């Protein structure tokens, strides 16, 4: 813990420095700097408060032990001090664990909204129907979290499934909860179209990307080709006499985004740019991960997009997350948006791995 104490003291010193800076008239008059320093101070507040409480508990333990070593004439007082000492030692252990978690490296995207894309993959019609079920599952989970969902693009199949659907989820710390969902999701069940009652296996893929704004990623306009065309409805008939649909191509990566669901070309441009930025960011993030295979294999939130991460077994009412070996016999509740047990287990797994690394440094 010695290295951690040194780091905690540095953070406390910085916290006090920030308090002084935020009362400086020059800083107050600089809105951008004031906002940045205020956020930094807010981010440090919890760990500094825990550290101060930890120091109080350490002092309490020291005082109690000195009293017991010096000897007390009153047996009742001796018992009270021993009880206080025991409680303080328990609190010390709890505070140490809390502080370690707070000191773990923070994902810079944790507070961001996300763009999620769900696609039917292997399994034809059944895969597209499962994509709808996943969309419903995430929608219900988002509702329970108090988040908002906006569908920005979708392509349906003849049976009412989703060939693909793209959505933005806005709310408090969306990325921190849903960043683990990227990958291939496998379903095992009897399709509604199966007359013989046989269980089929199908897959749908989920990609989760942080919603990127201009300050996070800059795209050179020279690298983007924009084509406009008339939006068309089912069967190819034109539904708009003006060229409101937009197709954007990021030339360095070859990533293409087409958007026609919005009413105006400007709205389609804005939505297409949001998705393009997210996809380009994700593309380069995936490349970076590929250069660090060991890191990727030890993490649950990153990796090959085609990696099978979870199985939804309907006959046995079981959901299994293959990355951490978690199986829960409550698939019906999970599909109803009760994802907390799965997501909490993934977060705990990541924290445990990160803590082991922190302690070995």
Coordinates of C-alpha atoms in Angstrom, one line a residue:
X1 CA 0.0 0.0 0.0
X2 CA 3.0 2.3 0.3
X3 CA 3.0 3.3 -3.4
X4 CA -0.8 3.8 -3.2
X5 CA -0.4 6.1 -0.2
X6 CA 2.1 8.2 -2.1
X7 CA -0.3 8.4 -5.0
X8 CA -3.2 9.3 -2.7
X9 CA -1.2 12.1 -1.1
X10 CA -0.4 13.5 -4.5
X11 CA -4.1 13.4 -5.4
X12 CA -5.0 15.2 -2.1
X13 CA -2.4 17.9 -2.8
X14 CA -3.8 18.4 -6.3
X15 CA -7.3 18.5 -4.9
X16 CA -6.3 21.3 -2.5
X17 CA -4.5 23.1 -5.4
X18 CA -7.6 22.9 -7.5
X19 CA -9.7 24.5 -4.7
X20 CA -7.3 27.5 -4.7
X21 CA -7.3 27.8 -8.5
X22 CA -11.0 27.8 -8.7
X23 CA -11.2 30.8 -6.4
X24 CA -8.7 32.7 -8.6
X25 CA -10.4 35.6 -10.5
X26 CA -8.3 34.9 -13.6
X27 CA -9.5 31.3 -13.6
X28 CA -13.1 32.2 -12.9
X29 CA -13.1 34.6 -15.9
X30 CA -11.8 31.8 -18.2
X31 CA -14.9 29.7 -18.7
X32 CA -13.2 26.8 -20.5
X33 CA -10.4 26.5 -17.9
X34 CA -12.8 26.9 -15.0
X35 CA -15.1 24.1 -16.4
X36 CA -12.1 21.8 -17.0
X37 CA -10.7 22.3 -13.5
X38 CA -14.1 21.9 -11.9
X39 CA -14.5 18.6 -13.6
X40 CA -11.0 17.5 -12.5
X41 CA -11.9 18.5 -8.9
X42 CA -15.2 16.6 -9.0
X43 CA -13.5 13.5 -10.3
X44 CA -11.0 13.6 -7.4
X45 CA -13.5 14.4 -4.7
X46 CA -14.6 10.8 -3.8
X47 CA -11.1 9.3 -3.6
X48 CA -9.9 12.3 -1.5
X49 CA -12.8 11.9 0.9
X50 CA -12.2 8.2 1.2
X51 CA -8.5 8.9 1.8
X52 CA -9.2 11.4 4.6
X53 CA -11.6 8.9 6.2
X54 CA -8.9 6.2 5.9
X55 CA -6.4 8.5 7.7
X56 CA -9.0 9.1 10.5
X57 CA -9.5 5.3 10.9
X58 CA -5.8 4.7 11.0
X59 CA -5.4 7.2 13.7
X60 CA -8.3 5.7 15.6
X61 CA -6.6 2.3 15.5
X62 CA -3.4 3.8 16.7
X63 CA -5.1 5.6 19.6
X64 CA -7.1 2.5 20.7
X65 CA -4.0 0.2 20.6
X66 CA -2.0 2.7 22.7
X67 CA -4.8 2.8 25.3
X68 CA -4.9 -1.0 25.5
X69 CA -1.1 -1.2 25.7
X70 CA -1.1 1.4 28.5
X71 CA -3.7 -0.6 30.4
X72 CA -7.2 0.5 31.5
X73 CA -8.4 0.2 35.1
X74 CA -12.1 -0.2 34.0
X75 CA -13.0 -3.6 32.5
X76 CA -16.0 -2.1 30.8
X77 CA -14.0 0.6 29.2
X78 CA -11.4 -2.0 28.0
X79 CA -14.2 -4.0 26.3
X80 CA -15.6 -0.9 24.7
X81 CA -12.1 0.1 23.3
X82 CA -11.6 -3.5 22.0
X83 CA -14.9 -3.4 20.2
X84 CA -14.1 0.0 18.7
X85 CA -10.7 -1.2 17.6
X86 CA -12.2 -4.3 15.9
X87 CA -14.8 -2.1 14.1
X88 CA -12.0 0.3 13.0
X89 CA -9.9 -2.6 11.6
X90 CA -12.9 -3.9 9.6
X91 CA -13.6 -0.4 8.3
X92 CA -9.9 0.0 7.4
X93 CA -10.1 -3.2 5.2
X94 CA -13.3 -1.9 3.5
X95 CA -11.8 1.5 2.8
X96 CA -8.6 0.0 1.3
X97 CA -10.7 -2.0 -1.2
X98 CA -12.8 1.0 -2.0
X99 CA -9.8 3.2 -2.6
X100 CA -8.1 0.6 -4.8
X101 CA -11.2 0.5 -7.0
X102 CA -11.3 4.4 -7.2
X103 CA -7.6 4.4 -8.2
X104 CA -8.1 2.0 -11.1
X105 CA -7.4 3.6 -14.5
X106 CA -10.6 5.2 -15.8
X107 CA -11.9 4.5 -19.3
X108 CA -12.1 8.0 -20.8
X109 CA -15.3 7.0 -22.7
X110 CA -17.2 5.8 -19.6
X111 CA -19.4 9.0 -19.3
X112 CA -20.2 9.0 -23.1
X113 CA -23.4 8.1 -24.9
X114 CA -23.2 5.3 -27.4
X115 CA -24.1 4.3 -30.9
X116 CA -25.2 0.7 -31.0
X117 CA -25.6 -1.4 -34.2
X118 CA -27.4 -4.7 -34.1
X119 CA -27.3 -7.0 -37.2
X120 CA -28.9 -10.4 -38.0
X121 CA -26.0 -12.7 -38.9
X122 CA -25.9 -16.5 -39.4
X123 CA -29.4 -18.1 -39.5
X124 CA -31.4 -16.1 -42.0
X125 CA -34.9 -15.1 -40.9
X126 CA -34.4 -16.4 -37.4
X127 CA -31.2 -14.3 -37.0
X128 CA -33.1 -11.2 -38.0
X129 CA -35.9 -11.9 -35.5
X130 CA -33.3 -12.4 -32.8
X131 CA -31.8 -9.0 -33.7
X132 CA -35.3 -7.6 -32.8
X133 CA -35.3 -9.4 -29.5
X134 CA -31.8 -8.0 -28.7
X135 CA -33.0 -4.5 -29.6
X136 CA -36.0 -5.0 -27.3
X137 CA -33.8 -6.3 -24.5
X138 CA -31.5 -3.3 -24.7
X139 CA -34.4 -0.9 -25.0
X140 CA -36.0 -2.2 -21.8
X141 CA -32.6 -2.1 -20.0
X142 CA -32.2 1.5 -21.1
X143 CA -35.6 2.4 -19.8
X144 CA -34.8 0.9 -16.4
X145 CA -31.6 3.0 -16.3
X146 CA -33.5 6.2 -17.2
X147 CA -31.7 6.5 -20.6
X148 CA -33.2 7.6 -23.9
X149 CA -33.0 5.7 -27.2
X150 CA -33.2 7.2 -30.6
X151 CA -33.3 4.9 -33.7
X152 CA -31.3 6.5 -36.5
X153 CA -31.3 3.8 -39.1
X154 CA -32.9 0.4 -39.7
X155 CA -33.4 -2.2 -42.4
X156 CA -36.2 -4.7 -41.9
X157 CA -36.7 -8.1 -43.4
X158 CA -39.9 -9.6 -44.9
X159 CA -40.6 -11.5 -41.7
X160 CA -40.4 -8.4 -39.6
X161 CA -36.9 -8.9 -38.3
X162 CA -33.9 -6.5 -38.5
X163 CA -31.3 -7.0 -41.1
X164 CA -29.6 -4.1 -39.2
X165 CA -30.6 -1.3 -36.8
X166 CA -28.6 1.6 -35.5
X167 CA -29.5 3.6 -32.4
X168 CA -28.1 6.3 -30.1
X169 CA -28.5 5.7 -26.4
X170 CA -28.2 8.9 -24.3
X171 CA -27.9 9.0 -20.5
X172 CA -25.7 8.8 -17.5
X173 CA -22.5 6.7 -18.1
X174 CA -24.0 4.6 -20.9
X175 CA -20.7 3.4 -22.3
X176 CA -19.5 2.2 -18.9
X177 CA -22.4 -0.3 -18.7
X178 CA -22.8 -1.3 -22.4
X179 CA -19.3 -1.4 -23.7
X180 CA -19.1 -5.1 -23.0
X181 CA -21.9 -6.0 -25.4
X182 CA -19.9 -5.9 -28.6
X183 CA -19.5 -9.3 -30.2
X184 CA -21.6 -12.2 -31.6
X185 CA -24.7 -13.2 -29.6
X186 CA -25.9 -16.8 -30.2
X187 CA -29.5 -17.9 -29.7
X188 CA -30.6 -21.5 -29.4
X189 CA -34.4 -22.0 -29.7
X190 CA -37.2 -23.4 -31.9
X191 CA -38.0 -20.8 -34.6
X192 CA -41.6 -19.9 -35.1
X193 CA -41.2 -21.1 -38.7
X194 CA -40.0 -24.6 -37.6
X195 CA -42.8 -27.1 -38.0
X196 CA -40.8 -30.1 -36.7
X197 CA -40.0 -28.5 -33.3
X198 CA -36.2 -28.7 -33.8
X199 CA -33.9 -26.3 -31.9
X200 CA -31.9 -24.1 -34.3
X201 CA -28.8 -22.0 -33.6
X202 CA -28.6 -18.5 -35.0
X203 CA -26.5 -15.4 -34.3
X204 CA -26.8 -11.7 -34.3
X205 CA -23.9 -9.3 -33.9
X206 CA -23.7 -6.2 -31.7
X207 CA -21.3 -3.3 -32.1
X208 CA -21.1 -0.6 -29.4
X209 CA -19.2 2.6 -30.1
X210 CA -18.8 5.8 -28.0
X211 CA -20.6 8.7 -29.6
X212 CA -17.8 11.0 -30.7
X213 CA -18.0 14.8 -30.8
X214 CA -15.6 17.2 -32.6
X215 CA -13.4 17.6 -29.6
X216 CA -12.7 13.8 -29.4
X217 CA -12.0 13.0 -33.1
X218 CA -11.3 15.3 -36.0
X219 CA -12.1 14.1 -39.5
X220 CA -10.5 16.0 -42.3
X221 CA -13.2 17.2 -44.7
X222 CA -10.8 16.3 -47.6
X223 CA -11.0 12.6 -46.4
X224 CA -14.8 12.5 -46.7
X225 CA -16.7 12.0 -49.9
X226 CA -20.4 13.0 -49.7
X227 CA -23.0 11.8 -52.2
X228 CA -26.7 12.9 -52.1
X229 CA -29.5 11.0 -53.7
X230 CA -33.3 10.6 -53.4
X231 CA -34.5 8.6 -50.4
X232 CA -36.6 5.5 -51.4
X233 CA -39.0 3.4 -49.6
X234 CA -39.7 -0.4 -49.6
X235 CA -39.6 -1.9 -53.0
X236 CA -37.5 1.0 -54.3
X237 CA -40.2 3.5 -54.9
X238 CA -39.1 7.1 -54.4
X239 CA -40.6 8.8 -51.3
X240 CA -38.9 12.1 -51.7
X241 CA -38.7 14.3 -54.8
X242 CA -35.6 16.0 -53.5
X243 CA -32.1 14.6 -52.9
X244 CA -32.4 14.2 -49.1
X245 CA -30.5 10.9 -48.6
X246 CA -26.8 11.1 -47.8
X247 CA -24.0 8.7 -48.3
X248 CA -20.6 9.5 -46.6
X249 CA -17.4 7.7 -47.4
X250 CA -14.3 8.0 -45.3
X251 CA -11.6 7.5 -47.9
X252 CA -8.7 6.5 -45.7
X253 CA -10.6 3.6 -44.1
X254 CA -13.3 2.9 -46.8
X255 CA -16.0 3.2 -44.1
X256 CA -19.4 4.1 -45.7
X257 CA -22.5 5.4 -43.9
X258 CA -25.8 5.9 -45.7
X259 CA -28.6 7.8 -44.1
X260 CA -32.1 8.4 -45.4
X261 CA -34.5 8.1 -42.5
X262 CA -34.5 11.8 -41.5
X263 CA -36.8 14.3 -43.2
X264 CA -34.2 16.7 -44.5
X265 CA -30.8 16.4 -46.1
X266 CA -29.3 18.4 -43.3
X267 CA -30.7 16.0 -40.6
X268 CA -29.4 13.0 -42.6
X269 CA -26.0 14.7 -42.8
X270 CA -25.8 15.2 -39.1
X271 CA -26.9 11.7 -38.3
X272 CA -24.5 10.2 -40.9
X273 CA -21.6 12.2 -39.5
X274 CA -22.3 11.0 -36.0
X275 CA -22.2 7.4 -37.1
X276 CA -19.2 8.0 -39.3
X277 CA -17.2 9.5 -36.5
X278 CA -18.1 6.6 -34.2
X279 CA -17.2 4.0 -36.8
X280 CA -13.9 5.6 -37.6
X281 CA -13.0 5.9 -33.9
X282 CA -13.9 2.3 -33.5
X283 CA -11.9 1.2 -36.5
X284 CA -8.7 2.8 -35.2
X285 CA -9.4 1.6 -31.6
X286 CA -9.7 -2.0 -33.0
X287 CA -6.5 -1.6 -34.9
X288 CA -4.8 -0.5 -31.7
X289 CA -6.2 -3.4 -29.8
X290 CA -4.9 -5.8 -32.5
X291 CA -1.4 -4.6 -31.8
X292 CA -1.8 -5.6 -28.1
X293 CA -3.1 -9.2 -28.3
X294 CA -2.3 -10.0 -24.7
X295 CA -4.3 -7.0 -23.5
X296 CA -7.2 -7.9 -25.7
X297 CA -7.3 -11.5 -24.5
X298 CA -7.4 -10.4 -20.9
X299 CA -10.2 -7.9 -21.4
X300 CA -13.9 -8.5 -21.7
X301 CA -14.9 -5.2 -23.3
X302 CA -12.7 -5.5 -26.4
X303 CA -11.6 -8.0 -28.9
X304 CA -12.7 -9.6 -32.2
X305 CA -16.1 -8.4 -33.3
X306 CA -16.9 -11.9 -34.5
X307 CA -16.1 -13.5 -31.1
X308 CA -19.0 -15.4 -29.6
X309 CA -19.5 -13.7 -26.3
X310 CA -22.9 -14.9 -25.1
X311 CA -25.4 -17.7 -25.7
X312 CA -29.2 -17.4 -25.1
X313 CA -30.6 -20.9 -24.6
X314 CA -34.4 -20.7 -24.6
X315 CA -35.3 -24.4 -24.0
X316 CA -33.2 -24.3 -20.7
X317 CA -34.1 -20.7 -19.9
X318 CA -30.3 -20.1 -19.6
X319 CA -28.0 -17.3 -20.6
X320 CA -24.2 -17.9 -20.6
X321 CA -21.5 -15.3 -21.0
X322 CA -18.5 -17.2 -22.3
X323 CA -15.9 -14.6 -21.4
X324 CA -16.3 -15.0 -17.7
X325 CA -18.0 -18.4 -17.5
X326 CA -21.2 -17.0 -16.1
X327 CA -24.4 -18.9 -16.5
X328 CA -27.8 -17.7 -15.2
X329 CA -31.0 -19.7 -15.4
X330 CA -33.2 -16.6 -15.9
X331 CA -33.1 -15.9 -19.6
X332 CA -36.7 -14.7 -19.5
X333 CA -35.8 -12.0 -17.1
X334 CA -32.6 -11.0 -19.0
X335 CA -34.6 -10.7 -22.2
X336 CA -37.0 -8.4 -20.3
X337 CA -34.1 -6.0 -19.7
X338 CA -32.9 -7.3 -16.4
X339 CA -29.2 -7.2 -17.4
X340 CA -27.7 -6.0 -14.1
X341 CA -26.5 -9.4 -12.9
X342 CA -24.6 -10.0 -16.2
X343 CA -23.2 -6.5 -16.5
X344 CA -22.2 -6.2 -12.9
X345 CA -20.3 -9.5 -13.2
X346 CA -18.4 -8.2 -16.2
X347 CA -17.5 -5.0 -14.5
X348 CA -16.3 -6.9 -11.4
X349 CA -14.2 -9.2 -13.6
X350 CA -12.5 -6.2 -15.3
X351 CA -12.0 -4.5 -11.9
X352 CA -10.4 -7.6 -10.4
X353 CA -8.0 -7.9 -13.3
X354 CA -7.1 -4.2 -13.2
X355 CA -6.6 -4.4 -9.4
X356 CA -4.2 -7.3 -9.7
X357 CA -2.2 -5.3 -12.2
X358 CA -2.2 -2.3 -10.0
X359 CA -1.0 -4.3 -6.9
X360 CA 1.8 -5.9 -9.0
X361 CA 3.2 -2.6 -10.2

